[in-house]
Amino acid sequence: MTEAEAAPPRRRLLGDLDIPYVVETGVITFGGWCALLVVVTFAAYWYLGPQDTAYSYQVQQANNIIHGHLDLVEEYTPTLGVLERVLYDGEGFCLPADDPRGREDIENPRITDDCKTYMQHSLGPAFIVLPGVLLFGVELNQTLVSAVFGAMTAPLVFAIAGTLSQRRYVQLTMTALMLFGTTFWWVASNGGVWFFAHTTATFFLFAAIYFTLVRPNTLMAGVCLGAAFMCRPTTIMTGLFFVIMFSHLWLRPAAPGQRLLDRIDFSPITSFAAGLAPLLLATLTVNYLRFDNPLESGYNYSEQVHQDRFQELFKHGILDPRYITRHPPVALEQMPLLDTPDTSCGERECAWIRPSFFGTAIWATTPPFLLALVAGIWDRRIVWIGGGLVALACAFLLSRAVADAFDSGWANQNMPLGVHLLPFWAMIGVSILYAFRNSDRLVLACWAAIIPTALVIFSFAATGWAQFGYRYALDFTPFLWLLAAHVIGDRIRWYVWPLIIAAFAMSAMGVLWHYQFQPDHTWGWEWVTF
């Protein structure tokens, strides 16, 4: 048998790159590894997490749906008093005539008897928990359901990793990186309304990627993207990933004199749309039934938007490009809080390093994601020069955090024109240029998902607090992970291991500091703060 005959079967998915099937080697089979990953992931998410949440909005919304209400009524909503409310009466924002919360935070409110209360967040996760609520009622533990969805994400990630590397240790390491080295661990363990939506959306995004790379199926990829949209509407902006990755199906090779339209095969496009469209229409229908407008999600009728204390936050409405500058300081610059021996935390002592509720930069939470910036670049000189500039930018941001801990004046100085972030933007551009040059479809598709999604998220008024990491990044984290795995390839080099270990340490810090280390039980220290 020749070497070529002995090699595992391969298929072409990424332009000129050959992607291997998962190779079954060793004592544990692929299915065995999947089962083990589910068990380990669930155990870590559940037993190291809070195991409950005061913000089980989706469970309570499901309970209202079961009783015939798309709005929230007191009889079926035990924690109606703590909800983030959307208030609407058929004409616009209103306040109920018998509102128990009072009206002091809203100037000249319109008070009506027909004012109804709605959940501010997308209803996809509420539909997901409907069967559980039918069985267990509002006692269904939403945090437990979140941990289950987090665990079910594990085999999807593992299978996708198998298309990018033939080596089992690389597949397992990259799977562990996603599950225990990103904000996903902290979010899936939480189960609160905001984080449960992220967990389910991330699960469905990985399912859509699975049906693109592992078992290509345009119908199922469309269904899964539609399900992600119902959980987090911003995920629809990742759609170009699937358009590009399925281009070998819908765009035939060019023939002499052939028109572009004649090269298009509409059957894969129709199949993808058939999976996606029903879930988009379901969301639009629910919006119309609640707010008389299929494009209104309810955020414009949110109580927060109309409260005096949030006027500065929402001064340009919900979405506006003028908010974009608010997000990079969190997504790329915010560091954990460092404490010196004389730091005061009131009556308590401070832990020497603490997560900030404002968030933590994506690259600081998951350092291997820096590898995404050199994805597809074949010129080593550019990799080393660009990588060096990015490293300098990271070193500057880290040193500024240290200086801030010692109350150094320069730590509060802003760099003109955001010069310290230019290496990040430049390397993204270079990566895209090389991907075009080398017809690297995976790199092109990933950036085509990340950039539009990030731009929409950056246009939102708030930045995600209170949180660990930058939780909004979960809407495009699967594609950052893909880029990092693509760069790592079939061998994890020595200089990548410290980045991976740091990601595990940072994520573990986020989970333990928030959920397990309480001042009354662990040395009286303050573990998390703004």
XYZ file of C-alpha atoms in Angstrom:
530
model
C 0.000 0.000 0.000
C 1.343 3.439 -0.948
C 1.443 6.389 1.426
C -1.351 8.044 -0.527
C -3.555 4.963 -0.255
C -2.896 4.700 3.483
C -3.882 8.327 4.172
C -7.366 9.018 5.558
C -10.067 10.163 3.124
C -10.180 13.901 2.619
C -12.729 16.326 1.301
C -12.421 19.849 -0.009
C -14.316 22.505 1.892
C -12.034 25.507 2.141
C -10.954 26.445 -1.338
C -7.456 25.083 -1.861
C -7.243 23.630 1.655
C -7.881 19.933 2.233
C -9.782 19.204 5.424
C -9.469 15.698 6.880
C -12.235 13.613 8.346
C -11.933 12.834 12.029
C -9.542 9.870 12.299
C -10.624 7.178 14.754
C -7.539 6.191 16.714
C -6.869 5.118 20.302
C -8.966 3.265 22.835
C -11.786 5.807 23.097
C -13.929 6.245 19.994
C -15.179 9.563 18.680
C -18.586 8.898 20.245
C -16.920 8.019 23.540
C -15.025 11.306 23.581
C -18.264 13.190 22.833
C -20.036 11.519 25.759
C -17.096 12.201 28.080
C -16.962 15.857 27.014
C -20.683 16.284 27.712
C -20.339 14.817 31.205
C -17.203 16.800 32.125
C -18.578 20.053 30.713
C -21.903 19.707 32.498
C -20.191 18.856 35.799
C -17.917 21.914 35.585
C -20.688 24.273 34.464
C -23.191 23.082 37.048
C -21.137 22.323 40.153
C -18.851 25.365 39.838
C -21.704 27.660 38.877
C -24.368 29.379 40.996
C -26.923 26.572 40.361
C -29.788 29.065 40.344
C -30.731 32.520 39.127
C -33.095 35.242 40.237
C -33.565 36.203 36.573
C -35.388 33.210 35.099
C -37.348 35.453 32.745
C -37.544 32.898 29.944
C -39.108 30.272 32.211
C -41.695 32.788 33.379
C -42.365 33.933 29.819
C -42.916 30.296 28.839
C -45.366 29.938 31.735
C -47.324 32.917 30.423
C -47.340 31.478 26.885
C -48.717 28.185 28.209
C -51.562 30.150 29.799
C -52.294 32.085 26.610
C -50.299 35.295 27.165
C -47.493 36.787 25.088
C -47.354 39.516 27.711
C -46.486 38.922 31.370
C -49.239 38.911 33.961
C -48.759 38.824 37.708
C -50.634 35.554 38.156
C -48.104 33.601 36.059
C -44.980 35.686 36.742
C -43.726 35.220 40.324
C -40.872 37.738 39.951
C -42.702 40.353 37.916
C -41.323 43.031 40.229
C -37.666 42.434 39.205
C -38.145 42.107 35.462
C -36.604 44.443 32.902
C -39.889 45.574 31.451
C -41.211 46.505 28.063
C -44.423 48.503 28.486
C -46.863 48.930 25.579
C -50.586 49.566 25.198
C -51.133 49.574 21.442
C -50.058 53.190 20.991
C -46.596 53.402 22.508
C -44.672 53.392 25.760
C -46.881 53.648 28.825
C -47.090 52.918 32.527
C -49.837 50.789 34.131
C -52.384 52.711 36.150
C -51.693 50.524 39.186
C -47.948 50.241 38.687
C -46.453 49.106 42.028
C -42.994 50.399 41.102
C -43.935 54.048 41.060
C -43.221 56.675 38.419
C -40.527 58.864 39.912
C -37.861 57.774 37.395
C -39.885 58.745 34.306
C -40.784 62.304 33.396
C -44.426 62.912 32.384
C -45.341 59.236 31.867
C -48.410 58.281 29.871
C -50.549 56.189 32.226
C -53.190 53.864 30.748
C -55.394 51.003 31.914
C -54.432 48.977 28.815
C -50.681 49.110 29.452
C -49.212 45.610 29.334
C -45.864 44.278 30.499
C -43.662 42.271 28.109
C -40.269 40.630 28.378
C -37.502 42.771 26.947
C -35.541 39.868 25.464
C -36.038 37.570 22.465
C -38.525 34.753 22.950
C -36.447 31.956 21.381
C -35.109 30.661 24.724
C -38.627 30.876 26.188
C -39.905 28.561 23.452
C -36.989 26.211 24.182
C -37.994 25.786 27.832
C -41.709 25.354 27.078
C -41.613 21.527 27.412
C -39.795 21.803 30.737
C -42.253 24.374 32.056
C -45.156 22.153 31.001
C -43.653 19.374 33.140
C -42.254 21.301 36.105
C -43.940 24.689 35.989
C -42.087 27.867 36.979
C -39.963 25.784 39.363
C -37.934 24.647 36.334
C -34.320 25.588 37.064
C -33.244 27.796 34.177
C -29.593 27.620 35.248
C -29.739 23.819 35.003
C -31.142 24.068 31.467
C -28.369 26.513 30.569
C -25.699 24.112 31.854
C -27.261 21.326 29.777
C -27.119 23.441 26.610
C -23.537 24.380 27.399
C -22.683 20.691 27.740
C -24.483 19.814 24.499
C -22.276 22.350 22.720
C -19.194 20.238 23.550
C -19.643 17.436 20.955
C -20.433 19.991 18.244
C -17.188 21.858 18.946
C -15.256 18.572 19.091
C -16.637 17.407 15.748
C -15.787 20.746 14.124
C -12.272 20.603 15.600
C -11.934 17.233 13.900
C -12.277 18.887 10.499
C -9.357 21.190 11.246
C -6.871 18.729 12.718
C -6.174 15.012 12.442
C -4.491 14.831 15.833
C -6.692 13.912 18.755
C -4.788 15.996 21.317
C -5.261 19.087 19.144
C -8.967 18.357 18.728
C -9.412 17.946 22.480
C -7.326 20.994 23.340
C -9.219 23.238 20.946
C -12.528 21.893 22.252
C -11.415 22.596 25.813
C -10.315 26.080 24.755
C -13.821 26.930 23.592
C -15.571 25.337 26.567
C -13.216 26.374 29.380
C -11.094 29.172 27.925
C -13.721 31.652 26.790
C -16.549 33.684 28.317
C -18.874 30.834 27.346
C -18.036 28.947 30.562
C -19.064 31.849 32.779
C -22.152 32.644 30.711
C -23.492 29.089 30.378
C -22.990 28.476 34.097
C -25.049 31.536 34.997
C -28.431 30.856 33.410
C -29.787 34.380 33.935
C -31.960 35.900 31.240
C -29.211 37.724 29.339
C -26.723 34.860 29.590
C -29.192 32.062 28.808
C -29.892 33.796 25.494
C -26.148 33.833 24.752
C -25.791 30.143 25.682
C -28.574 28.933 23.423
C -27.502 31.197 20.544
C -23.908 29.917 20.773
C -25.162 26.328 20.775
C -27.179 26.905 17.606
C -24.339 28.788 15.914
C -22.030 25.824 16.462
C -24.787 23.532 15.206
C -25.026 25.653 12.037
C -21.235 25.463 11.605
C -21.426 21.681 12.165
C -23.892 21.394 9.281
C -21.550 23.490 7.171
C -18.149 21.893 7.827
C -18.744 18.434 9.296
C -21.958 17.235 7.662
C -22.766 19.829 4.990
C -26.517 20.309 4.848
C -27.839 23.667 3.698
C -31.336 23.059 5.065
C -30.136 22.222 8.572
C -27.570 25.042 8.559
C -30.404 27.455 7.779
C -32.586 26.007 10.539
C -29.804 26.350 13.111
C -28.954 29.920 12.088
C -32.654 30.774 12.348
C -32.773 29.249 15.851
C -29.719 31.312 16.862
C -31.485 34.418 15.528
C -34.532 33.699 17.677
C -32.247 33.635 20.733
C -29.948 36.557 19.806
C -31.106 38.557 16.761
C -27.602 39.943 16.140
C -26.417 36.455 15.126
C -28.225 36.853 11.810
C -25.316 39.085 10.806
C -23.104 35.970 10.690
C -25.052 34.774 7.651
C -22.302 35.661 5.170
C -20.193 32.877 6.686
C -22.640 30.315 5.334
C -23.066 32.081 2.015
C -19.293 31.931 1.443
C -18.741 28.431 2.804
C -21.534 26.991 0.656
C -20.403 28.904 -2.437
C -18.937 25.703 -3.923
C -22.514 24.387 -4.022
C -24.439 27.357 -5.369
C -21.777 28.894 -7.651
C -20.631 26.667 -10.527
C -17.118 27.034 -12.028
C -16.920 29.662 -14.744
C -17.120 28.555 -18.371
C -16.018 30.655 -21.377
C -18.666 33.200 -22.286
C -20.993 32.125 -19.463
C -22.986 34.768 -17.627
C -22.749 34.979 -13.845
C -26.453 34.286 -13.442
C -26.103 31.064 -15.436
C -23.457 29.843 -12.991
C -25.803 30.005 -10.012
C -27.447 26.829 -8.782
C -30.519 27.993 -6.879
C -31.308 24.668 -5.173
C -28.773 25.085 -2.281
C -29.917 28.694 -1.846
C -33.555 27.598 -1.737
C -32.723 24.845 0.736
C -30.873 27.218 3.080
C -33.687 29.778 2.852
C -36.274 27.055 3.525
C -34.548 26.305 6.812
C -33.989 29.912 7.827
C -37.182 31.640 6.667
C -39.773 29.929 8.930
C -37.876 30.939 12.063
C -37.402 34.495 10.815
C -41.128 34.662 10.036
C -41.986 33.242 13.462
C -39.986 36.019 15.108
C -41.572 38.706 12.935
C -45.032 37.289 13.698
C -44.434 37.297 17.450
C -43.186 40.887 17.221
C -46.328 41.903 15.327
C -48.635 40.167 17.794
C -46.982 41.979 20.694
C -46.119 45.398 19.275
C -48.143 45.737 16.034
C -44.873 45.956 14.107
C -42.940 42.906 12.830
C -39.644 44.820 13.070
C -40.146 45.999 16.656
C -38.451 43.729 19.186
C -39.725 45.769 22.121
C -36.503 47.522 23.068
C -37.884 50.911 22.045
C -40.619 50.453 24.655
C -38.189 49.358 27.341
C -38.658 51.049 30.701
C -34.920 51.755 30.899
C -34.930 53.769 27.685
C -37.490 56.145 29.176
C -36.021 56.492 32.673
C -34.390 59.827 33.474
C -31.257 58.231 34.949
C -30.502 56.482 31.635
C -31.078 59.445 29.332
C -27.370 59.904 28.681
C -26.914 56.189 27.941
C -29.739 56.107 25.375
C -29.514 59.675 24.109
C -29.415 58.489 20.465
C -31.927 55.680 20.896
C -31.133 51.956 21.038
C -28.855 51.584 17.996
C -26.693 54.332 16.580
C -23.223 54.404 14.966
C -22.246 57.115 17.454
C -22.155 54.426 20.147
C -19.395 52.493 18.382
C -16.645 54.245 20.334
C -18.094 52.947 23.617
C -17.287 49.314 22.908
C -13.562 49.031 22.025
C -12.541 50.274 25.514
C -14.308 47.180 26.896
C -13.827 44.693 24.057
C -10.120 45.424 23.492
C -8.794 47.513 26.386
C -10.410 46.623 29.712
C -8.118 44.575 31.985
C -8.822 42.732 35.249
C -8.467 44.930 38.303
C -5.078 44.704 40.001
C -4.710 45.534 43.674
C -1.698 46.819 45.572
C -1.152 46.070 49.292
C -2.626 49.435 50.276
C -5.730 49.118 48.079
C -8.901 49.602 50.081
C -12.126 47.691 49.430
C -14.065 49.375 52.194
C -14.363 47.086 55.207
C -12.900 44.151 53.311
C -9.503 43.292 51.967
C -9.027 42.994 48.207
C -7.997 39.959 46.232
C -4.796 40.749 44.341
C -6.541 40.343 40.984
C -10.263 40.747 40.401
C -12.573 40.674 37.382
C -14.343 43.915 36.626
C -18.096 43.905 36.129
C -17.516 46.353 33.280
C -15.892 43.468 31.405
C -12.503 42.288 30.197
C -10.928 42.551 26.742
C -11.553 39.601 24.440
C -7.845 38.932 23.925
C -7.169 39.123 27.679
C -9.959 36.662 28.473
C -8.944 34.293 25.653
C -5.350 35.092 24.537
C -5.275 32.406 21.763
C -7.816 34.506 19.879
C -4.911 36.809 19.026
C -3.943 34.091 16.525
C -7.042 35.021 14.501
C -5.225 38.211 13.483
C -2.673 36.230 11.441
C -5.117 33.725 9.952
C -4.426 33.062 6.294
C -1.204 35.139 6.183
C 1.545 33.064 4.597
C 4.329 35.645 4.686
C 6.307 35.060 7.887
C 7.771 38.546 7.825
C 4.317 40.096 7.993
C 3.282 37.631 10.702
C 6.277 38.534 12.868
C 6.081 42.287 12.248
C 2.310 42.466 12.672
C 2.362 40.072 15.591
C 5.070 42.140 17.228
C 3.023 45.336 16.900
C -0.033 43.609 18.359
C 2.123 42.307 21.217
C 3.315 45.859 21.892
C -0.284 47.077 21.954
C -1.198 44.333 24.421
C 1.851 45.121 26.560
C 0.833 48.792 26.621
C -2.677 47.936 27.794
C -1.365 45.558 30.450
C 1.166 48.097 31.696
C -1.545 50.738 31.867
C -3.567 48.420 34.136
C -0.541 47.980 36.396
C 0.088 51.733 36.423
C -3.546 52.357 37.279
C -3.222 50.022 40.299
C -0.401 52.235 41.579
C -2.316 55.453 40.802
C 0.160 56.502 38.145
C -1.027 59.582 36.285
C -0.195 58.361 32.791
C -2.543 55.396 33.143
C -5.503 57.729 32.679
C -4.165 59.436 29.560
C -5.886 58.564 26.291
C -3.736 57.757 23.287
C -4.488 60.156 20.410
C -6.665 58.699 17.654
C -6.629 55.294 19.349
C -3.126 54.617 18.018
C -2.629 51.732 20.441
C -5.496 49.818 18.754
C -4.293 50.339 15.172
C -2.277 47.063 15.110
C -5.516 45.132 15.750
C -7.392 46.821 12.894
C -4.402 46.618 10.536
C -3.868 42.888 11.059
C -7.537 42.155 10.465
C -7.234 43.988 7.141
C -4.049 42.123 6.188
C -5.636 38.787 7.077
C -8.602 39.553 4.815
C -6.329 40.661 1.948
C -4.301 37.443 2.126
C -7.474 35.391 2.316
C -8.657 36.986 -0.940
C -5.245 36.494 -2.504
C -5.035 32.824 -1.524
C -8.731 31.987 -1.966
C -8.918 30.894 1.668
C -12.664 30.570 2.050
C -12.642 29.764 5.756
C -10.756 32.926 6.707
C -12.895 35.082 4.407
C -16.092 33.518 5.716
C -15.108 33.982 9.363
C -14.240 37.665 8.977
C -17.427 38.126 6.927
C -19.309 36.849 9.984
C -17.299 38.671 12.662
C -17.081 42.190 11.229
C -20.780 42.873 10.433
C -21.855 41.286 13.723
C -19.350 43.345 15.705
C -20.398 46.564 13.956
C -24.051 46.013 14.859
C -23.172 45.123 18.456
C -20.873 48.140 18.753
C -23.780 50.323 17.629
C -25.831 49.284 20.662
C -26.075 51.807 23.500
C -24.892 49.510 26.330
C -21.678 47.483 26.528
C -22.956 44.413 28.377
C -22.275 45.119 32.034
C -22.448 43.493 34.532
C -20.411 40.686 33.007
C -17.212 38.707 32.885
C -15.258 39.222 29.688
C -17.130 40.945 26.882
C -20.263 38.832 26.622
C -21.543 40.380 23.392
C -18.531 38.820 21.661
C -20.183 35.403 22.060
C -22.267 36.308 19.006
C -19.104 35.927 16.915
C -16.844 33.888 19.231
C -17.408 30.627 17.286
C -15.766 32.280 14.276
C -12.840 33.679 16.272
C -12.373 30.148 17.578
C -12.444 28.777 14.027
C -9.750 31.227 12.940
C -7.543 30.358 15.919
C -7.988 26.623 15.244
C -7.233 27.212 11.567
C -3.930 28.926 12.459
C -2.955 26.231 14.974
C -3.628 23.490 12.441
C -2.285 20.028 13.223
C 0.275 20.940 15.876
C 0.170 23.215 18.898
C 3.524 24.958 18.962
C 5.348 25.774 22.175
C 4.538 29.483 22.102
C 0.797 28.782 21.818
C 0.606 26.729 25.011
C 1.114 29.708 27.367
C -1.751 31.502 25.613
C -4.038 28.471 26.030
C -3.095 27.998 29.694
C -3.692 31.696 30.341
C -7.171 31.383 28.767
C -8.029 28.493 31.088
C -6.741 30.434 34.099
C -8.666 33.595 33.193
C -11.932 31.746 32.596
C -11.547 29.759 35.803
C -10.960 33.029 37.634
C -14.169 34.445 36.210
C -16.205 31.426 37.301
C -14.629 30.916 40.731
C -14.391 34.592 41.704
C -18.028 35.267 40.746
C -19.760 32.065 41.779
C -17.694 30.299 44.434
C -15.562 32.807 46.329
C -17.757 34.831 48.617
C -16.261 37.336 51.094
C -17.986 35.733 54.073
C -16.357 32.378 53.327
C -12.998 33.139 51.718
C -10.764 35.327 53.872
C -13.148 38.267 53.806
C -11.750 39.469 50.479
C -13.616 41.469 47.867
C -13.485 39.262 44.758
C -15.440 41.148 42.101
C -16.197 44.845 41.707
C -16.729 47.694 39.274
